[in-house]
Amino acid sequence: MENLSRGLSLAIVCCVAVLFPACKSAAPPPTTEEVVAEALPETTEIPAGFKAADFVDSGAVDDGWLETFNDPQLEVLVDEALRNNLDLRIAAAQVDSAAASAVIAGARLKPTVDLGIGATGSGTTAEASGDAGLGLSTTWEIDIWGKLASGSAASEASFAAAQANYEFARQSLAAQTAKAWFIATQARMLLDLGLKTVDLYRQTLELVDLKHEVGQVTRQDISLARADLASAQEAHRQAEAADRQARRSLELLLGRYPAAEIEAHSEMSPLPQPVPVGLPSDLLERRPDLIAAENNVAAAFFLTEQAEAAKLPSFAITAGVGASSDVSDLIFDLGAGMFAPLFRGGALEAQVEQADAQQRAAVASYGKAVLKAFEEVEAALTNERLLGERESYLEVVLDESTEAWELAKAQYEVGKIDLLSVLQMQARVVGARIGLVNIRSERVIERVNLHLALGGSFEEDPEKRIITPTTVD
């Protein structure tokens, strides 16, 4: 009987060994084209402009666009943010966690080996005996249907998604830092302009006082001039608060204490080169957030495959070798088994339905991310054009208002017009100056948004900076 049992175990092991070369690997996930076709509604058509050949594709995401602003201090600040930002550290830790999960899932494809050491004893106080043993045991589940391979592939896809999300976090942080720097510069310029405006209204009040002393104007003119001066002083205090808040926001991104100690430029960086004609044909492959969403679809696909395979029988090989202190020969043990789920109360079917629902959700999330990416590109390109036109109009407003104001001052000095007309002209000039500062800031910020939407620079083969998540201090 013992020989029959050993022979049966050996036969099962041989059968499993024959089946092992036919073990199923994880099925290939759907391609980008297939996912896009499934994710987007049938009525959604991607414009042919996104396949224009005139646009130079730069490939993977990069930070080369920072250099186009020709601002070394900006590049230093972005480097500091990438080193110190706490949100980026969280993203890096998530990548490390996903990497560990991928290793754990892959380990299930390999045999497990355990070492056992034991000792027993018995007897009385006068006479006692004992025995010690040492043994190795191994178990290996043969992945006939690809269940374990699908689980491993799902973890690897999740790891790839975490890496892409980290890269997008990097790119977003670089863009946030750049925009915060430009906003701080804008606030500094408005603060300086506010101080000049206060001086301007103070000079106007001094002029009115002189004219009042010689009886050329009434007390009403003095009240108007003083009111405008106080209004300018109040606006300057608002600008001072905005300046401090903008610097504190930038310092938070850099990981510094928000003390408003950082100094911004007093002039806005000039707008870089014009945007090339056309749009990137590989937008779906170059934006890391879309890469992450596609990998999430792949992970959900593999989990569905794993849930399907869980309904099928599983095969395992077990082996062991050991020895005891009172036996000179080694003890061997070899076995194989098949385990087929018969009744689980509908749990296995529910797991398949759950995985399928999660896959459909991942596909829909991918489609949402794709449409959002297209919207960001279209909005950034439209704003690029409209803000440029608005700036040209505001320049005309400033030039013409300044000339009208100069003429009004001359007429007021000789008594041809009243002070109210001068103050109105003066307010138009101040408003135009503020408008130009704001619009130029909006243009450089919108250029940053465009780079983030496109996933990198315009240049061909830009120098790429590779930062491994685990290197973040």
Short mmCIF file of C-alpha atoms in Angstrom, two decimals:
data_model
loop_
_atom_site.label_atom_id
_atom_site.label_comp_id
_atom_site.label_asym_id
_atom_site.label_seq_id
_atom_site.Cartn_x
_atom_site.Cartn_y
_atom_site.Cartn_z
CA MET A 1 0.00 0.00 0.00
CA GLU A 2 2.85 2.34 0.82
CA ASN A 3 4.51 1.56 -2.50
CA LEU A 4 1.22 2.25 -4.32
CA SER A 5 0.91 5.65 -2.63
CA ARG A 6 4.45 6.59 -3.56
CA GLY A 7 3.90 5.44 -7.12
CA LEU A 8 0.73 7.49 -7.42
CA SER A 9 2.46 10.62 -6.09
CA LEU A 10 5.30 10.12 -8.53
CA ALA A 11 2.85 9.72 -11.41
CA ILE A 12 1.10 12.97 -10.50
CA VAL A 13 4.42 14.77 -10.30
CA CYS A 14 5.38 13.49 -13.74
CA CYS A 15 2.03 14.59 -15.20
CA VAL A 16 2.40 18.08 -13.78
CA ALA A 17 5.96 18.25 -15.07
CA VAL A 18 4.70 17.40 -18.54
CA LEU A 19 2.03 20.12 -18.30
CA PHE A 20 4.42 22.76 -16.99
CA PRO A 21 5.87 23.80 -20.38
CA ALA A 22 2.32 24.63 -21.47
CA CYS A 23 1.74 27.03 -18.58
CA LYS A 24 -0.13 30.05 -19.78
CA SER A 25 1.50 33.46 -19.57
CA ALA A 26 -0.44 36.65 -19.00
CA ALA A 27 -2.51 37.69 -22.00
CA PRO A 28 -1.38 40.90 -23.73
CA PRO A 29 -3.36 43.96 -22.59
CA PRO A 30 -5.32 46.06 -25.10
CA THR A 31 -3.32 48.50 -27.21
CA THR A 32 -3.58 52.27 -26.90
CA GLU A 33 -5.73 52.43 -30.03
CA GLU A 34 -8.06 49.77 -28.67
CA VAL A 35 -8.38 51.49 -25.30
CA VAL A 36 -9.07 54.86 -26.93
CA ALA A 37 -11.68 53.30 -29.21
CA GLU A 38 -13.40 51.68 -26.24
CA ALA A 39 -13.04 54.66 -23.88
CA LEU A 40 -14.35 57.46 -26.09
CA PRO A 41 -17.94 57.64 -27.31
CA GLU A 42 -18.54 56.81 -30.96
CA THR A 43 -19.52 60.43 -31.62
CA THR A 44 -16.16 61.73 -30.35
CA GLU A 45 -13.75 62.52 -33.15
CA ILE A 46 -10.14 63.54 -32.51
CA PRO A 47 -9.26 66.45 -34.83
CA ALA A 48 -6.74 65.78 -37.56
CA GLY A 49 -4.73 68.69 -36.16
CA PHE A 50 -3.41 66.43 -33.45
CA LYS A 51 -1.56 64.54 -36.16
CA ALA A 52 0.04 67.56 -37.83
CA ALA A 53 3.51 66.81 -39.10
CA ASP A 54 4.89 70.30 -38.55
CA PHE A 55 5.01 69.88 -34.78
CA VAL A 56 8.30 68.47 -33.53
CA ASP A 57 7.58 65.62 -31.13
CA SER A 58 9.98 65.59 -28.21
CA GLY A 59 9.08 62.12 -26.96
CA ALA A 60 9.01 61.51 -23.24
CA VAL A 61 8.15 64.25 -20.80
CA ASP A 62 11.01 66.62 -19.96
CA ASP A 63 11.79 69.90 -18.25
CA GLY A 64 13.68 71.47 -21.16
CA TRP A 65 11.00 74.12 -21.53
CA LEU A 66 12.29 75.81 -18.36
CA GLU A 67 15.39 76.95 -20.21
CA THR A 68 13.29 78.79 -22.80
CA PHE A 69 12.43 81.44 -20.21
CA ASN A 70 16.15 82.27 -19.88
CA ASP A 71 15.83 82.64 -16.11
CA PRO A 72 18.59 80.80 -14.20
CA GLN A 73 16.98 81.59 -10.86
CA LEU A 74 13.78 79.89 -11.98
CA GLU A 75 15.72 76.72 -12.81
CA VAL A 76 17.38 76.81 -9.38
CA LEU A 77 13.99 77.18 -7.67
CA VAL A 78 12.51 74.25 -9.62
CA ASP A 79 15.47 72.07 -8.63
CA GLU A 80 14.94 73.04 -4.99
CA ALA A 81 11.24 72.21 -5.19
CA LEU A 82 11.95 68.81 -6.73
CA ARG A 83 14.34 68.03 -3.89
CA ASN A 84 12.26 69.28 -0.98
CA ASN A 85 8.57 69.29 -1.86
CA LEU A 86 6.65 67.03 0.52
CA ASP A 87 3.89 66.12 -1.94
CA LEU A 88 6.54 64.78 -4.30
CA ARG A 89 8.00 62.71 -1.48
CA ILE A 90 4.58 61.16 -0.95
CA ALA A 91 4.40 60.29 -4.66
CA ALA A 92 7.90 58.77 -4.49
CA ALA A 93 6.89 56.62 -1.53
CA GLN A 94 3.86 55.41 -3.48
CA VAL A 95 6.17 54.34 -6.31
CA ASP A 96 8.34 52.38 -3.88
CA SER A 97 5.23 50.73 -2.43
CA ALA A 98 4.01 49.75 -5.90
CA ALA A 99 7.46 48.33 -6.71
CA ALA A 100 7.34 46.17 -3.60
CA SER A 101 3.85 44.96 -4.52
CA ALA A 102 5.13 43.94 -7.96
CA VAL A 103 7.94 41.92 -6.34
CA ILE A 104 5.46 40.20 -4.01
CA ALA A 105 3.16 39.29 -6.91
CA GLY A 106 6.06 37.99 -8.98
CA ALA A 107 7.28 35.86 -6.08
CA ARG A 108 4.07 33.81 -6.26
CA LEU A 109 5.31 32.40 -9.58
CA LYS A 110 8.33 30.88 -7.85
CA PRO A 111 8.68 27.99 -5.39
CA THR A 112 8.67 28.70 -1.68
CA VAL A 113 11.40 27.09 0.44
CA ASP A 114 11.19 26.81 4.24
CA LEU A 115 13.64 25.55 6.84
CA GLY A 116 12.34 23.73 9.89
CA ILE A 117 14.23 22.91 13.09
CA GLY A 118 12.61 21.09 15.98
CA ALA A 119 13.39 19.21 19.16
CA THR A 120 11.37 16.94 21.46
CA GLY A 121 12.04 15.51 24.88
CA SER A 122 10.42 13.06 27.39
CA GLY A 123 11.15 11.10 30.57
CA THR A 124 11.48 11.57 34.32
CA THR A 125 13.90 13.46 36.51
CA ALA A 126 15.97 10.30 36.81
CA GLU A 127 15.97 9.39 33.13
CA ALA A 128 15.19 11.60 30.09
CA SER A 129 15.48 11.25 26.32
CA GLY A 130 15.22 13.67 23.41
CA ASP A 131 15.36 13.99 19.65
CA ALA A 132 16.18 16.88 17.28
CA GLY A 133 15.26 17.27 13.63
CA LEU A 134 16.19 19.45 10.66
CA GLY A 135 14.24 19.68 7.44
CA LEU A 136 13.69 21.64 4.22
CA SER A 137 10.31 21.87 2.50
CA THR A 138 9.24 23.50 -0.76
CA THR A 139 5.91 24.18 -2.41
CA TRP A 140 5.38 25.29 -5.97
CA GLU A 141 2.04 26.14 -7.54
CA ILE A 142 2.19 25.42 -11.26
CA ASP A 143 0.50 28.30 -13.06
CA ILE A 144 -1.29 26.26 -15.73
CA TRP A 145 -3.98 28.85 -16.51
CA GLY A 146 -1.95 32.04 -16.05
CA LYS A 147 -3.67 33.08 -12.83
CA LEU A 148 -0.44 33.98 -11.05
CA ALA A 149 1.10 35.47 -14.19
CA SER A 150 -1.94 37.72 -14.60
CA GLY A 151 -1.66 38.85 -10.98
CA SER A 152 2.03 39.60 -11.46
CA ALA A 153 1.32 41.50 -14.68
CA ALA A 154 -1.37 43.53 -12.90
CA SER A 155 1.10 44.53 -10.20
CA GLU A 156 3.70 45.46 -12.80
CA ALA A 157 1.13 47.61 -14.63
CA SER A 158 0.21 49.28 -11.34
CA PHE A 159 3.89 49.92 -10.72
CA ALA A 160 4.23 51.50 -14.17
CA ALA A 161 1.18 53.65 -13.43
CA ALA A 162 2.73 54.78 -10.14
CA GLN A 163 5.95 55.69 -11.94
CA ALA A 164 4.02 57.70 -14.53
CA ASN A 165 2.00 59.42 -11.81
CA TYR A 166 5.24 60.33 -10.08
CA GLU A 167 6.62 61.75 -13.32
CA PHE A 168 3.46 63.79 -13.81
CA ALA A 169 3.76 65.00 -10.21
CA ARG A 170 7.31 66.10 -11.02
CA GLN A 171 6.21 67.91 -14.15
CA SER A 172 3.26 69.49 -12.36
CA LEU A 173 5.49 70.62 -9.51
CA ALA A 174 7.92 72.21 -11.97
CA ALA A 175 5.00 74.00 -13.62
CA GLN A 176 3.52 75.07 -10.26
CA THR A 177 6.88 76.43 -9.15
CA ALA A 178 7.32 78.36 -12.39
CA LYS A 179 3.83 79.83 -12.16
CA ALA A 180 4.31 80.71 -8.49
CA TRP A 181 7.58 82.44 -9.41
CA PHE A 182 5.88 84.45 -12.16
CA ILE A 183 2.99 85.33 -9.85
CA ALA A 184 5.49 86.53 -7.25
CA THR A 185 7.19 88.61 -9.94
CA GLN A 186 3.80 90.01 -10.96
CA ALA A 187 3.03 90.90 -7.35
CA ARG A 188 6.41 92.61 -7.00
CA MET A 189 5.80 94.64 -10.17
CA LEU A 190 2.34 95.66 -8.99
CA LEU A 191 3.81 96.64 -5.62
CA ASP A 192 6.40 98.83 -7.33
CA LEU A 193 3.74 100.27 -9.61
CA GLY A 194 1.54 100.98 -6.60
CA LEU A 195 4.35 102.96 -4.96
CA LYS A 196 4.87 104.97 -8.16
CA THR A 197 1.14 105.61 -8.33
CA VAL A 198 1.14 106.94 -4.76
CA ASP A 199 3.98 109.30 -5.67
CA LEU A 200 2.10 110.37 -8.77
CA TYR A 201 -1.05 111.27 -6.83
CA ARG A 202 1.06 112.98 -4.16
CA GLN A 203 2.62 115.18 -6.84
CA THR A 204 -0.87 115.96 -8.15
CA LEU A 205 -1.97 116.99 -4.66
CA GLU A 206 1.08 119.23 -4.30
CA LEU A 207 0.22 120.89 -7.59
CA VAL A 208 -3.38 121.44 -6.49
CA ASP A 209 -2.22 122.91 -3.17
CA LEU A 210 -0.03 125.41 -5.01
CA LYS A 211 -2.88 126.42 -7.31
CA HIS A 212 -5.21 126.72 -4.30
CA GLU A 213 -2.76 129.05 -2.54
CA VAL A 214 -2.94 131.49 -5.46
CA GLY A 215 -6.70 131.15 -5.72
CA GLN A 216 -6.82 129.23 -9.02
CA VAL A 217 -8.80 126.23 -7.72
CA THR A 218 -11.44 125.59 -5.09
CA ARG A 219 -11.40 123.51 -1.94
CA GLN A 220 -13.23 120.79 -3.89
CA ASP A 221 -10.14 120.14 -6.01
CA ILE A 222 -8.04 119.60 -2.88
CA SER A 223 -10.59 117.10 -1.54
CA LEU A 224 -10.60 115.20 -4.84
CA ALA A 225 -6.79 115.05 -4.95
CA ARG A 226 -6.57 113.90 -1.33
CA ALA A 227 -9.23 111.24 -1.90
CA ASP A 228 -7.37 109.84 -4.90
CA LEU A 229 -4.10 109.83 -2.95
CA ALA A 230 -5.70 107.89 -0.10
CA SER A 231 -7.20 105.47 -2.59
CA ALA A 232 -3.77 104.91 -4.13
CA GLN A 233 -2.25 104.36 -0.69
CA GLU A 234 -4.95 101.79 0.13
CA ALA A 235 -4.32 99.98 -3.17
CA HIS A 236 -0.61 99.95 -2.40
CA ARG A 237 -1.31 98.23 0.94
CA GLN A 238 -3.37 95.62 -0.90
CA ALA A 239 -0.48 95.08 -3.30
CA GLU A 240 1.89 94.69 -0.36
CA ALA A 241 -0.32 91.97 1.14
CA ALA A 242 -0.57 90.20 -2.22
CA ASP A 243 3.20 90.38 -2.64
CA ARG A 244 3.85 88.74 0.72
CA GLN A 245 1.24 86.05 0.11
CA ALA A 246 2.69 85.23 -3.33
CA ARG A 247 6.17 84.81 -1.86
CA ARG A 248 4.86 82.64 0.96
CA SER A 249 3.06 80.39 -1.52
CA LEU A 250 6.27 79.97 -3.48
CA GLU A 251 8.23 79.17 -0.33
CA LEU A 252 5.74 76.44 0.58
CA LEU A 253 6.33 74.77 -2.78
CA LEU A 254 10.06 74.94 -2.13
CA GLY A 255 9.68 73.30 1.27
CA ARG A 256 10.79 76.45 3.08
CA TYR A 257 9.23 78.13 6.08
CA PRO A 258 6.70 80.67 4.67
CA ALA A 259 8.42 83.81 5.89
CA ALA A 260 8.02 85.84 2.67
CA GLU A 261 11.78 86.29 2.56
CA ILE A 262 12.37 85.21 -1.02
CA GLU A 263 12.94 88.08 -3.45
CA ALA A 264 11.17 88.08 -6.80
CA HIS A 265 12.28 89.78 -10.01
CA SER A 266 11.19 93.34 -10.64
CA GLU A 267 10.59 92.60 -14.34
CA MET A 268 8.65 89.80 -15.99
CA SER A 269 10.53 87.26 -18.06
CA PRO A 270 10.03 87.84 -21.78
CA LEU A 271 7.78 85.36 -23.54
CA PRO A 272 9.82 82.53 -25.13
CA GLN A 273 9.75 81.51 -28.77
CA PRO A 274 6.42 81.26 -30.60
CA VAL A 275 4.52 78.01 -30.46
CA PRO A 276 5.30 75.74 -33.46
CA VAL A 277 2.60 75.09 -36.02
CA GLY A 278 0.48 72.01 -35.43
CA LEU A 279 -0.06 69.73 -32.47
CA PRO A 280 1.79 66.65 -31.20
CA SER A 281 0.69 63.43 -32.86
CA ASP A 282 1.89 61.39 -29.86
CA LEU A 283 0.10 63.32 -27.11
CA LEU A 284 -1.40 60.12 -25.68
CA GLU A 285 2.04 58.51 -25.42
CA ARG A 286 4.01 61.49 -24.09
CA ARG A 287 1.83 62.75 -21.24
CA PRO A 288 2.61 60.81 -18.05
CA ASP A 289 -0.88 61.15 -16.58
CA LEU A 290 -2.33 59.49 -19.69
CA ILE A 291 0.35 56.81 -19.53
CA ALA A 292 -0.65 56.18 -15.91
CA ALA A 293 -4.34 55.96 -16.84
CA GLU A 294 -3.57 53.49 -19.62
CA ASN A 295 -1.52 51.33 -17.25
CA ASN A 296 -4.43 51.36 -14.82
CA VAL A 297 -6.57 49.94 -17.62
CA ALA A 298 -3.95 47.23 -18.21
CA ALA A 299 -3.84 46.41 -14.49
CA ALA A 300 -7.63 46.08 -14.39
CA PHE A 301 -7.51 43.87 -17.49
CA PHE A 302 -5.00 41.51 -15.85
CA LEU A 303 -7.03 41.38 -12.63
CA THR A 304 -10.06 40.32 -14.68
CA GLU A 305 -7.97 37.56 -16.28
CA GLN A 306 -6.81 36.48 -12.82
CA ALA A 307 -10.39 36.35 -11.52
CA GLU A 308 -11.42 34.19 -14.48
CA ALA A 309 -8.51 31.80 -13.92
CA ALA A 310 -9.33 31.50 -10.22
CA LYS A 311 -12.39 29.40 -11.18
CA LEU A 312 -10.16 26.69 -12.70
CA PRO A 313 -8.24 23.92 -10.89
CA SER A 314 -4.80 24.68 -9.46
CA PHE A 315 -1.81 22.35 -9.33
CA ALA A 316 0.99 22.28 -6.78
CA ILE A 317 4.18 20.30 -6.16
CA THR A 318 5.50 19.74 -2.66
CA ALA A 319 8.83 18.28 -1.66
CA GLY A 320 10.75 17.90 1.56
CA VAL A 321 13.96 16.48 2.98
CA GLY A 322 14.90 16.04 6.62
CA ALA A 323 16.98 14.20 9.17
CA SER A 324 16.78 13.46 12.91
CA SER A 325 19.52 13.11 15.46
CA ASP A 326 19.08 9.36 15.88
CA VAL A 327 18.64 8.42 12.20
CA SER A 328 21.58 8.32 9.87
CA ASP A 329 19.53 8.28 6.66
CA LEU A 330 17.84 11.34 5.15
CA ILE A 331 14.06 11.32 4.85
CA PHE A 332 12.61 12.43 1.50
CA ASP A 333 9.04 13.45 0.74
CA LEU A 334 7.63 14.25 -2.70
CA GLY A 335 4.06 14.97 -3.65
CA ALA A 336 1.71 16.70 -6.04
CA GLY A 337 -1.88 17.74 -5.84
CA MET A 338 -4.74 19.29 -7.73
CA PHE A 339 -7.28 21.55 -6.08
CA ALA A 340 -10.50 22.45 -7.88
CA PRO A 341 -13.03 24.87 -6.43
CA LEU A 342 -16.43 23.18 -6.26
CA PHE A 343 -18.64 25.51 -4.25
CA ARG A 344 -17.78 28.99 -2.96
CA GLY A 345 -21.26 30.42 -2.60
CA GLY A 346 -20.96 32.51 -5.79
CA ALA A 347 -17.81 34.29 -4.57
CA LEU A 348 -15.71 33.41 -7.60
CA GLU A 349 -18.34 34.64 -10.07
CA ALA A 350 -18.75 37.81 -8.01
CA GLN A 351 -14.99 38.39 -8.12
CA VAL A 352 -15.10 38.17 -11.92
CA GLU A 353 -17.99 40.64 -12.06
CA GLN A 354 -16.20 42.96 -9.66
CA ALA A 355 -12.97 42.86 -11.70
CA ASP A 356 -14.93 43.46 -14.91
CA ALA A 357 -16.67 46.47 -13.37
CA GLN A 358 -13.33 47.88 -12.21
CA GLN A 359 -11.95 47.41 -15.70
CA ARG A 360 -14.87 49.30 -17.23
CA ALA A 361 -14.33 52.08 -14.68
CA ALA A 362 -10.61 52.23 -15.56
CA VAL A 363 -11.45 52.50 -19.26
CA ALA A 364 -13.93 55.31 -18.59
CA SER A 365 -11.38 57.11 -16.40
CA TYR A 366 -8.86 56.86 -19.22
CA GLY A 367 -11.34 58.34 -21.69
CA LYS A 368 -12.06 61.17 -19.27
CA ALA A 369 -8.33 61.86 -18.89
CA VAL A 370 -7.85 61.87 -22.68
CA LEU A 371 -10.64 64.39 -23.26
CA LYS A 372 -9.32 66.53 -20.40
CA ALA A 373 -5.86 66.51 -21.97
CA PHE A 374 -7.25 67.62 -25.33
CA GLU A 375 -9.24 70.38 -23.58
CA GLU A 376 -6.12 71.63 -21.80
CA VAL A 377 -4.16 71.78 -25.05
CA GLU A 378 -6.94 73.56 -26.93
CA ALA A 379 -7.49 76.05 -24.10
CA ALA A 380 -3.78 76.81 -23.77
CA LEU A 381 -3.39 77.36 -27.51
CA THR A 382 -6.47 79.58 -27.65
CA ASN A 383 -5.32 81.62 -24.66
CA GLU A 384 -1.87 81.96 -26.22
CA ARG A 385 -3.42 83.76 -29.18
CA LEU A 386 -6.07 85.78 -27.32
CA LEU A 387 -3.71 87.00 -24.61
CA GLY A 388 -1.28 88.18 -27.27
CA GLU A 389 -4.03 90.18 -28.97
CA ARG A 390 -5.19 91.61 -25.64
CA GLU A 391 -1.66 92.73 -24.82
CA SER A 392 -1.38 94.59 -28.12
CA TYR A 393 -4.69 96.36 -27.43
CA LEU A 394 -3.61 97.32 -23.91
CA GLU A 395 -0.38 98.77 -25.26
CA VAL A 396 -2.46 101.04 -27.49
CA VAL A 397 -4.65 101.96 -24.51
CA LEU A 398 -1.59 102.89 -22.45
CA ASP A 399 0.03 104.94 -25.22
CA GLU A 400 -3.12 106.87 -26.06
CA SER A 401 -4.15 107.35 -22.43
CA THR A 402 -0.70 108.64 -21.53
CA GLU A 403 -0.81 111.16 -24.36
CA ALA A 404 -4.32 112.28 -23.37
CA TRP A 405 -3.21 112.63 -19.76
CA GLU A 406 -0.19 114.75 -20.69
CA LEU A 407 -2.46 117.05 -22.72
CA ALA A 408 -4.98 117.22 -19.87
CA LYS A 409 -2.26 118.21 -17.38
CA ALA A 410 -1.10 120.99 -19.66
CA GLN A 411 -4.68 122.25 -20.07
CA TYR A 412 -5.29 122.10 -16.32
CA GLU A 413 -2.17 124.11 -15.56
CA VAL A 414 -3.47 126.95 -17.73
CA GLY A 415 -6.99 126.63 -16.34
CA LYS A 416 -8.76 125.25 -19.44
CA ILE A 417 -10.17 122.14 -17.74
CA ASP A 418 -11.00 121.13 -14.17
CA LEU A 419 -9.10 118.73 -11.92
CA LEU A 420 -11.70 115.96 -12.25
CA SER A 421 -10.85 115.55 -15.94
CA VAL A 422 -7.15 115.27 -15.12
CA LEU A 423 -7.75 112.70 -12.41
CA GLN A 424 -9.92 110.64 -14.74
CA MET A 425 -7.17 110.62 -17.37
CA GLN A 426 -4.62 109.78 -14.71
CA ALA A 427 -6.73 106.83 -13.50
CA ARG A 428 -6.94 105.49 -17.07
CA VAL A 429 -3.15 105.53 -17.32
CA VAL A 430 -2.75 103.73 -14.01
CA GLY A 431 -5.35 101.15 -15.00
CA ALA A 432 -3.63 100.51 -18.33
CA ARG A 433 -0.27 100.02 -16.62
CA ILE A 434 -1.77 97.52 -14.18
CA GLY A 435 -3.52 95.75 -17.03
CA LEU A 436 -0.28 95.34 -18.96
CA VAL A 437 1.51 93.90 -15.95
CA ASN A 438 -1.30 91.41 -15.43
CA ILE A 439 -1.62 90.40 -19.06
CA ARG A 440 2.11 89.82 -19.47
CA SER A 441 2.08 87.66 -16.37
CA GLU A 442 -0.90 85.72 -17.72
CA ARG A 443 0.94 85.09 -20.98
CA VAL A 444 4.02 83.51 -19.40
CA ILE A 445 1.84 81.50 -17.02
CA GLU A 446 -0.27 80.28 -19.91
CA ARG A 447 2.89 79.25 -21.74
CA VAL A 448 3.73 77.07 -18.73
CA ASN A 449 0.24 75.58 -18.89
CA LEU A 450 0.79 74.80 -22.56
CA HIS A 451 4.02 72.94 -21.85
CA LEU A 452 2.32 70.95 -19.10
CA ALA A 453 -0.62 70.15 -21.40
CA LEU A 454 1.67 69.03 -24.22
CA GLY A 455 3.88 67.03 -21.91
CA GLY A 456 7.20 68.79 -22.45
CA SER A 457 9.20 71.06 -24.71
CA PHE A 458 8.90 72.04 -28.33
CA GLU A 459 12.57 71.38 -29.13
CA GLU A 460 13.76 68.31 -30.94
CA ASP A 461 15.68 65.85 -28.73
CA PRO A 462 15.82 68.14 -25.66
CA GLU A 463 18.12 67.27 -22.81
CA LYS A 464 16.03 65.09 -20.52
CA ARG A 465 16.38 65.00 -16.79
CA ILE A 466 15.75 61.58 -15.27
CA ILE A 467 14.96 61.53 -11.57
CA THR A 468 14.44 58.13 -9.97
CA PRO A 469 11.79 58.29 -7.21
CA THR A 470 13.99 56.46 -4.70
CA THR A 471 16.68 59.17 -4.97
CA VAL A 472 14.42 61.81 -3.45
CA ASP A 473 15.87 62.82 -0.08
#
